[in-house]
Amino acid sequence: LGYFSLWLLGATLCCLPRRLPVPAWLPPLLLASLLTLVRLRLLDGWSVFQQDLVIAALLGLWLNQLEHQVAAAPGPAAWHRRLAGFSYSLYLVHWPLALLLSVVLDKFTGHGHRMAFSAGAVLLYGAVLAFIYAFAWLVAQGTERHTASIRGKCLPSPCAGLPLPLPPAA
């Protein structure tokens, strides 16, 4: 029942008819700060439910801000279009490749997904993420990039070459 109240809190904040008077930058900043404190184990005195309650409240507040903001093109739209060009390939390969890299790194270097939080771990995870993105982009160059031309060759229009239907005789 306790976690239902967290869901209800988030749903209520998200579905309010108007935006709450909070600066748009504040909820994500507070959420990121709280998650950092939790990750660094600086809130170990709080119960898990208390941590989840504050996370749910901040997430609900952020969703309220997002729900009622004016829609606009995201900042670097060209960059987002470039990333969208290989989104399916990224979806396809990211998890198997991340698991493979984690096992290989753990076996051969002793550093993998169980590394303690440190600057080295952040750099390693950043390098793994960059490798996954680069690999997905390479996969897309051989697959996704050619989808439109292959679709045009293999799947012609369903009406191509068919005679037009005649109106019924009167």
mmCIF file with all atom_site columns, C-alpha atoms in Angstrom, residues 4 15 17 23 25 34 49 53 60 64-65 77-78 81-82 88-90 105 114 129 136 142 161:
data_model
loop_
_atom_site.group_PDB
_atom_site.id
_atom_site.type_symbol
_atom_site.label_atom_id
_atom_site.label_alt_id
_atom_site.label_comp_id
_atom_site.label_asym_id
_atom_site.label_entity_id
_atom_site.label_seq_id
_atom_site.pdbx_PDB_ins_code
_atom_site.Cartn_x
_atom_site.Cartn_y
_atom_site.Cartn_z
_atom_site.occupancy
_atom_site.B_iso_or_equiv
_atom_site.pdbx_formal_charge
_atom_site.auth_seq_id
_atom_site.auth_comp_id
_atom_site.auth_asym_id
_atom_site.auth_atom_id
_atom_site.pdbx_PDB_model_num
ATOM 1  C CA . PHE A 1 4   ? 0.739  2.629  -4.283  1.00 0.00 ? 4   PHE A CA 1
ATOM 2  C CA . CYS A 1 15  ? -1.995 15.065 -14.180 1.00 0.00 ? 15  CYS A CA 1
ATOM 3  C CA . PRO A 1 17  ? -4.373 20.795 -14.881 1.00 0.00 ? 17  PRO A CA 1
ATOM 4  C CA . PRO A 1 23  ? 11.454 26.771 -12.066 1.00 0.00 ? 23  PRO A CA 1
ATOM 5  C CA . TRP A 1 25  ? 15.422 23.492 -14.054 1.00 0.00 ? 25  TRP A CA 1
ATOM 6  C CA . LEU A 1 34  ? 19.373 13.114 -4.714  1.00 0.00 ? 34  LEU A CA 1
ATOM 7  C CA . PHE A 1 49  ? 10.889 3.962  1.377   1.00 0.00 ? 49  PHE A CA 1
ATOM 8  C CA . LEU A 1 53  ? 9.233  8.866  -1.573  1.00 0.00 ? 53  LEU A CA 1
ATOM 9  C CA . GLY A 1 60  ? 6.328  13.689 -10.367 1.00 0.00 ? 60  GLY A CA 1
ATOM 10 C CA . ASN A 1 64  ? 4.381  18.100 -14.197 1.00 0.00 ? 64  ASN A CA 1
ATOM 11 C CA . GLN A 1 65  ? 6.882  20.584 -15.629 1.00 0.00 ? 65  GLN A CA 1
ATOM 12 C CA . ALA A 1 77  ? 18.036 19.188 -33.288 1.00 0.00 ? 77  ALA A CA 1
ATOM 13 C CA . ALA A 1 78  ? 20.639 18.222 -35.901 1.00 0.00 ? 78  ALA A CA 1
ATOM 14 C CA . ARG A 1 81  ? 18.441 13.650 -36.024 1.00 0.00 ? 81  ARG A CA 1
ATOM 15 C CA . ARG A 1 82  ? 21.882 12.088 -36.366 1.00 0.00 ? 82  ARG A CA 1
ATOM 16 C CA . TYR A 1 88  ? 17.014 0.886  -34.103 1.00 0.00 ? 88  TYR A CA 1
ATOM 17 C CA . SER A 1 89  ? 20.549 -0.465 -34.408 1.00 0.00 ? 89  SER A CA 1
ATOM 18 C CA . LEU A 1 90  ? 21.346 0.989  -31.007 1.00 0.00 ? 90  LEU A CA 1
ATOM 19 C CA . LEU A 1 105 ? 36.371 -6.550 -18.916 1.00 0.00 ? 105 LEU A CA 1
ATOM 20 C CA . ARG A 1 114 ? 30.927 -4.499 -10.152 1.00 0.00 ? 114 ARG A CA 1
ATOM 21 C CA . LEU A 1 129 ? 28.997 3.649  -23.747 1.00 0.00 ? 129 LEU A CA 1
ATOM 22 C CA . ALA A 1 136 ? 25.573 0.620  -33.297 1.00 0.00 ? 136 ALA A CA 1
ATOM 23 C CA . GLY A 1 142 ? 25.211 -1.649 -43.254 1.00 0.00 ? 142 GLY A CA 1
ATOM 24 C CA . GLY A 1 161 ? 0.433  -1.953 -62.140 1.00 0.00 ? 161 GLY A CA 1
#
